Short mmCIF file of C-alpha atoms in Angstrom, two decimals:
data_model
loop_
_atom_site.label_atom_id
_atom_site.label_comp_id
_atom_site.label_asym_id
_atom_site.label_seq_id
_atom_site.Cartn_x
_atom_site.Cartn_y
_atom_site.Cartn_z
CA MET A 1 0.00 0.00 0.00
CA SER A 2 1.19 3.39 -0.66
CA ALA A 3 2.06 5.50 2.25
CA ALA A 4 -0.39 8.11 3.15
CA VAL A 5 0.90 11.48 2.32
CA THR A 6 -0.45 14.33 4.23
CA THR A 7 -0.19 17.71 2.75
CA PRO A 8 -0.91 20.75 4.76
CA ALA A 9 -4.19 22.27 3.76
CA ALA A 10 -3.38 24.87 1.19
CA THR A 11 -3.67 28.33 2.63
CA PRO A 12 -6.34 30.05 0.61
CA VAL A 13 -4.62 32.86 -1.12
CA VAL A 14 -6.83 35.85 -1.63
CA THR A 15 -5.42 38.29 -4.07
CA PRO A 16 -5.45 41.85 -2.79
CA VAL A 17 -7.01 45.03 -3.96
CA VAL A 18 -3.94 47.05 -4.96
CA ILE A 19 -3.88 50.84 -4.86
CA VAL A 20 -0.95 52.60 -6.50
CA GLY A 21 -0.41 55.91 -4.76
CA THR A 22 -0.71 57.13 -1.16
CA GLY A 23 -1.79 60.71 -1.69
CA LEU A 24 -5.25 61.97 -0.84
CA ALA A 25 -6.76 59.73 -3.53
CA GLY A 26 -5.10 56.49 -2.45
CA TYR A 27 -5.50 56.92 1.29
CA ASN A 28 -9.05 58.25 1.18
CA LEU A 29 -10.12 55.45 -1.11
CA ALA A 30 -8.53 52.93 1.27
CA ARG A 31 -10.30 54.53 4.22
CA GLU A 32 -13.69 54.48 2.48
CA PHE A 33 -13.14 50.90 1.30
CA ARG A 34 -12.32 49.72 4.81
CA LYS A 35 -15.62 51.12 6.06
CA LEU A 36 -17.34 48.63 3.76
CA ASP A 37 -14.91 45.70 3.61
CA SER A 38 -12.66 44.82 6.52
CA ALA A 39 -11.51 41.47 5.15
CA THR A 40 -10.15 41.76 1.61
CA PRO A 41 -6.37 42.17 1.65
CA LEU A 42 -5.33 45.67 0.72
CA LEU A 43 -1.94 46.66 -0.64
CA LEU A 44 -0.87 50.25 -1.20
CA ILE A 45 2.25 51.01 -3.19
CA SER A 46 3.90 54.41 -3.03
CA ALA A 47 6.85 55.87 -4.89
CA ASP A 48 7.45 58.25 -1.99
CA ASP A 49 7.72 57.85 1.77
CA GLY A 50 4.05 57.04 2.30
CA ARG A 51 3.37 59.65 4.94
CA SER A 52 -0.22 60.85 5.04
CA TYR A 53 -0.67 64.56 4.47
CA SER A 54 -3.11 66.99 2.96
CA LYS A 55 -1.79 68.32 -0.31
CA PRO A 56 -3.73 71.61 -0.17
CA MET A 57 -1.88 72.37 3.06
CA LEU A 58 1.40 72.55 1.11
CA SER A 59 0.15 76.00 0.12
CA THR A 60 -0.19 77.18 3.70
CA GLY A 61 2.92 75.86 5.41
CA PHE A 62 5.05 79.01 5.48
CA GLY A 63 2.28 81.20 6.83
CA LYS A 64 1.59 78.63 9.53
CA HIS A 65 5.28 77.95 10.21
CA LYS A 66 4.92 74.28 9.44
CA ASP A 67 7.73 72.27 7.92
CA ALA A 68 7.19 68.96 6.14
CA ASP A 69 7.18 67.03 9.43
CA GLY A 70 4.62 69.48 10.77
CA LEU A 71 2.35 68.86 7.77
CA SER A 72 2.69 65.09 7.98
CA MET A 73 -0.35 63.61 9.72
CA ALA A 74 0.64 59.95 9.96
CA GLU A 75 3.61 57.72 9.25
CA PRO A 76 3.02 54.85 6.82
CA GLY A 77 3.22 52.32 9.69
CA ALA A 78 0.35 54.00 11.46
CA MET A 79 -1.62 54.16 8.22
CA ALA A 80 -1.02 50.43 7.61
CA GLU A 81 -2.39 49.66 11.05
CA GLN A 82 -5.35 52.00 10.74
CA LEU A 83 -6.26 50.63 7.31
CA ASN A 84 -5.36 47.00 7.99
CA ALA A 85 -3.27 47.20 4.86
CA GLU A 86 0.22 46.49 3.64
CA ILE A 87 1.97 49.65 2.50
CA ARG A 88 5.11 49.49 0.40
CA THR A 89 6.97 52.77 0.30
CA HIS A 90 9.72 54.05 -2.02
CA THR A 91 8.47 51.48 -4.49
CA CYS A 92 7.91 52.25 -8.15
CA ILE A 93 5.80 49.95 -10.23
CA THR A 94 7.35 49.35 -13.62
CA GLY A 95 4.55 47.71 -15.58
CA ILE A 96 0.98 46.47 -15.62
CA ASP A 97 -0.06 43.17 -17.15
CA PRO A 98 -3.85 43.41 -17.38
CA GLY A 99 -4.19 40.01 -19.06
CA HIS A 100 -2.78 38.22 -16.03
CA ARG A 101 -4.07 40.69 -13.45
CA ARG A 102 -0.66 41.50 -12.11
CA LEU A 103 1.70 44.39 -12.01
CA TRP A 104 5.45 44.49 -12.03
CA ILE A 105 7.88 45.99 -9.58
CA GLY A 106 11.07 45.35 -11.47
CA GLU A 107 11.28 41.54 -11.67
CA GLU A 108 8.66 40.96 -9.01
CA ALA A 109 5.12 40.17 -10.11
CA VAL A 110 2.32 41.34 -7.81
CA PRO A 111 -1.13 39.88 -8.46
CA TYR A 112 -4.22 41.95 -7.91
CA ARG A 113 -7.95 41.30 -7.68
CA ASP A 114 -8.61 44.91 -8.59
CA LEU A 115 -6.04 47.57 -9.37
CA VAL A 116 -6.59 51.25 -8.65
CA LEU A 117 -4.40 53.90 -10.19
CA ALA A 118 -4.16 56.83 -7.78
CA TRP A 119 -0.69 58.00 -8.72
CA GLY A 120 -1.56 61.63 -9.38
CA ALA A 121 -0.09 64.16 -11.75
CA GLU A 122 3.42 65.39 -12.27
CA VAL A 123 4.72 68.89 -12.61
CA ILE A 124 5.28 70.25 -16.07
CA ARG A 125 8.90 71.30 -16.47
CA VAL A 126 9.70 74.11 -18.82
CA PRO A 127 13.12 74.35 -20.39
CA VAL A 128 15.22 77.16 -18.96
CA ALA A 129 18.72 78.03 -20.14
CA GLY A 130 21.58 78.75 -17.77
CA ASP A 131 23.67 77.11 -15.09
CA ALA A 132 21.22 77.19 -12.15
CA GLN A 133 18.68 74.51 -13.03
CA GLU A 134 19.08 72.95 -9.59
CA ALA A 135 17.68 76.10 -8.00
CA ILE A 136 14.27 75.53 -9.64
CA PHE A 137 11.93 73.71 -7.28
CA PRO A 138 8.60 72.09 -8.07
CA ILE A 139 6.32 71.65 -5.04
CA ASN A 140 3.91 68.84 -5.85
CA ASP A 141 4.19 66.55 -2.82
CA LEU A 142 5.44 66.51 0.74
CA GLU A 143 8.98 65.49 -0.19
CA ASP A 144 9.22 68.32 -2.72
CA TYR A 145 8.02 70.62 0.02
CA ALA A 146 10.69 69.37 2.42
CA ARG A 147 13.41 69.94 -0.19
CA PHE A 148 12.18 73.43 -0.90
CA ARG A 149 11.94 74.35 2.78
CA ALA A 150 15.49 73.19 3.33
CA ALA A 151 16.72 75.22 0.37
CA ALA A 152 14.73 78.30 1.36
CA ALA A 153 16.08 78.49 4.90
CA GLY A 154 17.94 81.75 5.32
CA LYS A 155 17.00 82.96 1.84
CA LYS A 156 14.99 86.08 1.08
CA ARG A 157 13.84 86.30 -2.53
CA VAL A 158 11.75 83.78 -4.43
CA LEU A 159 10.88 83.91 -8.10
CA LEU A 160 7.67 82.03 -8.87
CA LEU A 161 7.07 80.63 -12.34
CA GLY A 162 3.36 80.56 -13.08
CA ALA A 163 0.43 82.68 -11.95
CA GLY A 164 -2.15 79.92 -11.82
CA LEU A 165 -3.96 78.72 -8.75
CA ILE A 166 -0.89 77.16 -7.15
CA GLY A 167 1.40 80.04 -8.11
CA CYS A 168 -0.98 82.52 -6.46
CA GLU A 169 -1.35 80.36 -3.35
CA PHE A 170 2.43 80.09 -2.98
CA ALA A 171 2.80 83.83 -3.60
CA ASN A 172 0.45 84.51 -0.70
CA ASP A 173 2.03 81.91 1.58
CA LEU A 174 5.65 82.79 0.87
CA SER A 175 4.86 86.48 1.38
CA LEU A 176 3.32 85.64 4.75
CA GLY A 177 6.46 83.65 5.47
CA GLY A 178 8.59 86.76 5.01
CA TYR A 179 9.90 86.20 1.47
CA GLN A 180 10.10 88.81 -1.25
CA VAL A 181 8.10 87.22 -4.05
CA GLU A 182 8.14 87.94 -7.75
CA LEU A 183 5.94 86.08 -10.24
CA VAL A 184 6.56 85.63 -13.92
CA ALA A 185 3.95 84.09 -16.20
CA PRO A 186 3.11 84.32 -19.92
CA CYS A 187 -0.45 85.53 -19.43
CA GLU A 188 -2.34 88.80 -19.01
CA GLN A 189 -3.93 88.04 -15.64
CA VAL A 190 -3.61 85.62 -12.76
CA MET A 191 -5.39 82.27 -13.13
CA PRO A 192 -6.31 82.73 -16.80
CA GLY A 193 -8.89 80.22 -17.94
CA LEU A 194 -10.20 79.80 -14.40
CA LEU A 195 -11.01 83.30 -13.29
CA HIS A 196 -12.97 86.32 -14.56
CA PRO A 197 -10.57 89.27 -15.14
CA ALA A 198 -12.25 91.44 -12.47
CA ALA A 199 -11.71 88.77 -9.82
CA ALA A 200 -8.18 88.17 -11.09
CA ALA A 201 -7.40 91.86 -10.68
CA ALA A 202 -8.69 91.75 -7.10
CA VAL A 203 -6.49 88.77 -6.24
CA GLN A 204 -3.46 90.31 -7.92
CA ALA A 205 -3.98 93.58 -6.03
CA GLY A 206 -4.24 91.62 -2.79
CA LEU A 207 -0.98 89.81 -3.45
CA GLU A 208 0.70 93.08 -4.43
CA SER A 209 -0.41 94.56 -1.11
CA LEU A 210 1.74 91.85 0.52
CA GLY A 211 4.69 93.01 -1.55
CA ALA A 212 4.51 90.50 -4.41
CA ARG A 213 5.62 91.82 -7.80
CA PHE A 214 4.15 90.55 -11.06
CA HIS A 215 5.79 90.16 -14.46
CA LEU A 216 2.84 89.12 -16.61
CA GLY A 217 3.63 88.42 -20.25
CA PRO A 218 7.19 87.15 -20.34
CA VAL A 219 8.65 83.78 -19.36
CA LEU A 220 11.88 82.92 -17.61
CA ALA A 221 14.45 82.65 -20.38
CA SER A 222 17.56 81.82 -18.39
CA LEU A 223 18.74 81.42 -14.84
CA ASN A 224 22.35 81.77 -13.78
CA HIS A 225 24.39 81.92 -10.62
CA ARG A 226 25.77 85.37 -9.82
CA GLY A 227 27.84 85.25 -6.69
CA ASP A 228 25.63 84.12 -3.82
CA SER A 229 22.40 84.76 -5.65
CA LEU A 230 20.66 84.04 -8.92
CA GLU A 231 20.07 86.20 -11.92
CA ALA A 232 16.90 85.51 -13.87
CA HIS A 233 16.60 86.84 -17.40
CA LEU A 234 13.02 87.22 -18.51
CA SER A 235 12.01 87.05 -22.16
CA ASP A 236 11.01 90.73 -22.15
CA GLY A 237 14.59 91.67 -21.39
CA SER A 238 14.14 92.41 -17.71
CA LEU A 239 16.40 91.05 -15.00
CA VAL A 240 15.27 89.70 -11.64
CA ALA A 241 17.67 88.94 -8.82
CA CYS A 242 16.50 86.10 -6.61
CA ASP A 243 17.75 83.33 -4.34
CA LEU A 244 15.63 80.46 -5.56
CA VAL A 245 12.86 79.65 -8.02
CA VAL A 246 9.60 77.77 -7.56
CA SER A 247 8.05 76.26 -10.66
CA ALA A 248 4.26 76.21 -10.58
CA VAL A 249 3.49 76.19 -14.27
CA GLY A 250 1.03 73.33 -14.14
CA LEU A 251 0.43 69.62 -13.75
CA ARG A 252 0.07 66.78 -16.22
CA PRO A 253 -1.77 63.58 -15.23
CA ARG A 254 0.54 60.57 -15.14
CA THR A 255 -0.53 58.23 -17.92
CA GLU A 256 2.64 56.58 -19.26
CA LEU A 257 2.44 53.24 -17.46
CA ALA A 258 -1.26 53.00 -18.20
CA ALA A 259 -0.72 53.72 -21.87
CA ALA A 260 2.13 51.19 -22.02
CA ALA A 261 -0.25 48.57 -20.64
CA GLY A 262 -2.75 49.34 -23.38
CA LEU A 263 -5.22 51.29 -21.28
CA ALA A 264 -7.06 54.11 -23.00
CA VAL A 265 -5.58 57.45 -22.06
CA ASN A 266 -6.39 60.96 -23.15
CA ARG A 267 -5.54 63.93 -20.93
CA GLY A 268 -5.71 61.45 -18.03
CA VAL A 269 -6.35 57.74 -17.67
CA VAL A 270 -9.76 57.37 -19.29
CA VAL A 271 -12.40 55.98 -16.93
CA ASP A 272 -16.18 55.81 -16.98
CA ARG A 273 -18.64 56.94 -14.32
CA GLU A 274 -17.81 53.82 -12.29
CA LEU A 275 -14.14 54.81 -12.54
CA ARG A 276 -13.39 51.74 -14.67
CA SER A 277 -10.62 52.05 -17.21
CA SER A 278 -10.79 50.44 -20.63
CA HIS A 279 -9.57 47.21 -18.97
CA ALA A 280 -11.47 45.01 -16.56
CA ASN A 281 -10.50 45.29 -12.90
CA ILE A 282 -8.42 48.43 -13.37
CA TYR A 283 -9.75 51.72 -12.01
CA ALA A 284 -8.41 55.23 -11.58
CA LEU A 285 -9.27 58.28 -9.49
CA GLY A 286 -7.76 61.56 -8.43
CA ASP A 287 -5.43 63.75 -10.44
CA CYS A 288 -4.50 60.99 -12.90
CA ALA A 289 -8.08 60.13 -13.86
CA GLU A 290 -10.23 61.55 -16.62
CA VAL A 291 -13.72 60.75 -15.42
CA ASP A 292 -16.28 60.77 -18.22
CA GLY A 293 -14.16 63.41 -19.94
CA LEU A 294 -13.39 65.51 -16.85
CA ASN A 295 -9.90 65.71 -15.33
CA LEU A 296 -10.40 67.86 -12.25
CA LEU A 297 -7.33 68.31 -10.06
CA TYR A 298 -9.22 69.25 -6.91
CA VAL A 299 -10.06 67.61 -3.62
CA MET A 300 -13.85 67.60 -3.75
CA PRO A 301 -14.17 65.49 -6.91
CA LEU A 302 -11.47 63.20 -5.55
CA MET A 303 -13.43 62.60 -2.33
CA THR A 304 -16.62 62.03 -4.32
CA CYS A 305 -14.81 59.45 -6.45
CA ALA A 306 -13.30 57.74 -3.39
CA ARG A 307 -16.74 57.12 -1.93
CA ALA A 308 -18.22 55.80 -5.17
CA LEU A 309 -15.25 53.59 -5.99
CA ALA A 310 -15.18 52.12 -2.49
CA GLN A 311 -18.77 50.97 -3.05
CA THR A 312 -17.89 49.48 -6.41
CA LEU A 313 -14.86 47.63 -5.02
CA ALA A 314 -16.98 46.33 -2.14
CA GLY A 315 -19.42 44.76 -4.58
CA THR A 316 -21.98 47.48 -5.26
CA PRO A 317 -21.20 49.08 -8.63
CA THR A 318 -21.76 52.78 -8.08
CA ALA A 319 -21.55 55.56 -10.63
CA VAL A 320 -19.99 58.80 -9.48
CA ARG A 321 -22.03 61.97 -9.64
CA TYR A 322 -20.50 65.41 -9.54
CA GLY A 323 -22.56 68.32 -8.36
CA ALA A 324 -21.11 71.77 -8.81
CA MET A 325 -17.41 71.75 -7.96
CA PRO A 326 -16.49 75.21 -6.71
CA VAL A 327 -12.83 75.66 -5.88
CA THR A 328 -11.66 77.55 -2.79
CA VAL A 329 -8.31 79.16 -3.50
CA LYS A 330 -5.98 79.67 -0.55
CA THR A 331 -5.18 83.33 -1.02
CA PRO A 332 -6.21 84.64 2.40
CA VAL A 333 -5.15 88.20 1.56
CA CYS A 334 -8.04 88.14 -0.92
CA PRO A 335 -10.28 85.12 -0.32
CA LEU A 336 -11.42 83.55 -3.57
CA VAL A 337 -13.98 80.93 -4.56
CA VAL A 338 -14.44 80.14 -8.20
CA SER A 339 -16.70 77.83 -10.17
CA PRO A 340 -15.95 78.20 -13.87
CA PRO A 341 -18.85 77.62 -16.27
CA PRO A 342 -18.96 73.97 -17.46
CA ARG A 343 -17.33 73.30 -20.80
CA GLY A 344 -19.45 74.06 -23.81
CA LEU A 345 -21.89 76.30 -21.97
CA GLN A 346 -21.96 79.95 -22.98
CA GLY A 347 -23.18 82.78 -20.84
CA GLU A 348 -22.89 86.46 -20.10
CA TRP A 349 -20.88 87.77 -17.17
CA THR A 350 -22.01 90.49 -14.81
CA VAL A 351 -19.68 92.02 -12.26
CA GLU A 352 -20.76 93.68 -9.04
CA GLY A 353 -18.71 95.20 -6.28
CA GLY A 354 -15.28 96.71 -6.43
CA GLY A 355 -11.86 96.74 -4.87
CA SER A 356 -11.19 93.42 -3.22
CA ASP A 357 -14.87 92.41 -3.08
CA ILE A 358 -15.93 91.15 -6.47
CA LYS A 359 -19.00 89.16 -7.37
CA ALA A 360 -18.77 88.00 -10.97
CA LEU A 361 -21.65 85.82 -12.14
CA CYS A 362 -22.10 84.01 -15.44
CA ARG A 363 -25.68 83.35 -16.52
CA ASP A 364 -27.12 81.81 -19.68
CA ALA A 365 -29.78 83.41 -21.86
CA SER A 366 -32.54 82.07 -19.60
CA GLY A 367 -30.89 83.55 -16.52
CA ALA A 368 -29.65 80.25 -15.10
CA LEU A 369 -26.37 80.52 -13.20
CA LEU A 370 -23.49 78.74 -14.95
CA GLY A 371 -20.51 79.84 -12.90
CA TYR A 372 -19.07 82.49 -10.66
CA ALA A 373 -15.97 84.07 -9.20
CA LEU A 374 -16.27 85.57 -5.71
CA THR A 375 -13.56 87.48 -3.88
CA GLY A 376 -13.24 89.19 -0.53
CA THR A 377 -16.50 89.51 1.39
CA ALA A 378 -18.45 88.18 -1.62
CA VAL A 379 -17.24 84.63 -0.84
CA GLN A 380 -19.91 84.53 1.86
CA GLU A 381 -22.49 84.14 -0.89
CA LYS A 382 -21.01 80.91 -2.21
CA LEU A 383 -23.27 78.43 -0.47
CA ALA A 384 -26.41 80.20 -1.65
CA LEU A 385 -25.04 80.43 -5.20
CA ASN A 386 -23.87 76.81 -5.20
CA LYS A 387 -27.49 75.70 -5.01
CA GLU A 388 -28.10 77.40 -8.36
CA LEU A 389 -25.09 75.93 -10.16
CA PRO A 390 -25.46 73.11 -12.69
CA ALA A 391 -24.09 69.67 -11.84
CA LEU A 392 -20.92 68.73 -13.73
CA LEU A 393 -21.80 65.03 -13.93
CA ALA A 394 -25.48 64.70 -13.18
CA MET B 1 -15.36 79.27 21.03
CA ARG B 2 -13.03 77.04 19.08
CA LYS B 3 -11.99 76.55 15.48
CA TRP B 4 -11.78 73.23 13.71
CA GLN B 5 -9.84 72.48 10.58
CA CYS B 6 -10.58 69.87 7.95
CA VAL B 7 -7.45 67.76 7.68
CA VAL B 8 -8.24 66.86 4.08
CA CYS B 9 -8.51 70.32 2.54
CA GLY B 10 -7.78 72.91 5.21
CA PHE B 11 -11.31 74.32 5.55
CA ILE B 12 -11.75 76.02 8.94
CA TYR B 13 -15.01 75.81 10.87
CA ASP B 14 -15.22 78.69 13.32
CA GLU B 15 -17.75 77.99 16.07
CA ALA B 16 -18.18 81.71 16.73
CA ALA B 17 -19.17 82.37 13.11
CA GLY B 18 -21.05 79.14 12.41
CA LEU B 19 -22.21 78.59 8.85
CA PRO B 20 -25.46 80.55 8.67
CA GLU B 21 -25.76 79.90 4.92
CA GLU B 22 -25.95 76.17 5.71
CA GLY B 23 -28.37 76.66 8.56
CA ILE B 24 -25.69 76.35 11.24
CA ALA B 25 -26.12 79.33 13.51
CA ALA B 26 -23.27 81.43 14.81
CA GLY B 27 -22.07 79.95 18.08
CA THR B 28 -22.89 76.35 17.19
CA ARG B 29 -20.43 74.07 18.94
CA TRP B 30 -18.64 71.42 16.90
CA GLU B 31 -20.30 68.62 18.84
CA ASP B 32 -23.73 70.03 17.98
CA ILE B 33 -23.17 69.87 14.24
CA PRO B 34 -25.11 66.99 12.64
CA ALA B 35 -23.19 63.74 12.24
CA ASP B 36 -23.92 63.64 8.52
CA TRP B 37 -22.47 67.10 7.93
CA LEU B 38 -19.80 67.28 5.23
CA CYS B 39 -16.96 69.74 4.80
CA PRO B 40 -18.34 72.41 2.41
CA ASP B 41 -15.04 72.68 0.54
CA CYS B 42 -14.09 69.05 -0.01
CA GLY B 43 -16.86 66.76 1.16
CA ALA B 44 -14.91 65.05 3.97
CA GLY B 45 -17.18 63.67 6.68
CA LYS B 46 -17.51 64.81 10.28
CA LEU B 47 -17.81 61.27 11.60
CA ASP B 48 -14.44 60.26 10.25
CA PHE B 49 -12.76 62.57 12.72
CA GLU B 50 -11.35 64.43 9.81
CA MET B 51 -11.49 67.76 11.58
CA ILE B 52 -8.95 68.77 14.21
CA GLU B 53 -9.21 71.46 16.82
CA ILE B 54 -6.74 74.20 16.00
CA CYS B 55 -7.38 76.78 18.70
#
């Protein structure tokens, strides 16, 4: 008779839900998912140190005297415990194999039940001539912020590239932090494309009252070391002396790995209302995702998506709905809330108020409110106006 | 009166000011705000302890 062979009962291997990214999108999705499903293994993979922080707060750290450690809310170990998840930090995924439901970290294959891309957007880098490239700092995550804070210690003058939302927020914050700020941007007003000119003028005047100087029109042509400081040549021929440069010219959703894996990408990773990509079991949310044609790099849509996707991953397919998505801009010298008219809708603007208190409303031919820009004391009207705004994804 | 800050987006709820536009009267204490209240700027929930007392 053959000898009985006992084999240990095979441990049932349950493949995890894998989230790539530990920013607001990744961590908030994980938190919402754990409210609904406490059992399914969860793996988060982060290219950075995995600390939990609020990205909008990167725009308020100097005014509040908070360094990167001060803005960090939890270490990855604490997050792993809180979320009952494995968190791999300083880990870059190198490929996705949708056919076999696995991703690659170098030579290591990691299987997934469902894969969520929450890896955000990267800063656009503009070419600048000269020998001082290393003095140009992007600030797009907590580690960038730590590097910039270290470099800015003891310095006085900051040149900001870009007068968009982030450029204006940094201008306000760095001014509050005691820096002499100059902005250069190839546009006629701050936040072009987002903001009505009257509101833009109010914000610019507010920032100027803090001492910020604007160079609207030119770009930074070259940056060179001159002794202990930097000399910036602008394309209009002017010269700006500064100690370091912050680049805030814009963000581009990360799509390369998704595209390489055959996923549909456009401006962002293309997903439907259930945040499904063109491939089964792969989802995206946050700054990298283009949801039903909308790539909105703001917190409110991200939180809305996190709740819907958590339901879907927990077994209840749930389409995301966007109401109006007004954006609060952190320029405390001139408070600003803006809700640009949805794409494709035309309306007429009316402007009330003056000075720092502007109420600019956009209405269609029937009088329906399409969008607004509110500054100063007018921001108090936002909640009432929000009720009139159209939903972005009804 | 205290102030509470949303740790997701930075919104500050000032008990002294309340949010009259949302039907939350000036002077409403944080603990008296409905449990299903959401941060007006980002949609984070009250129940998730996503607000911290700042002063």
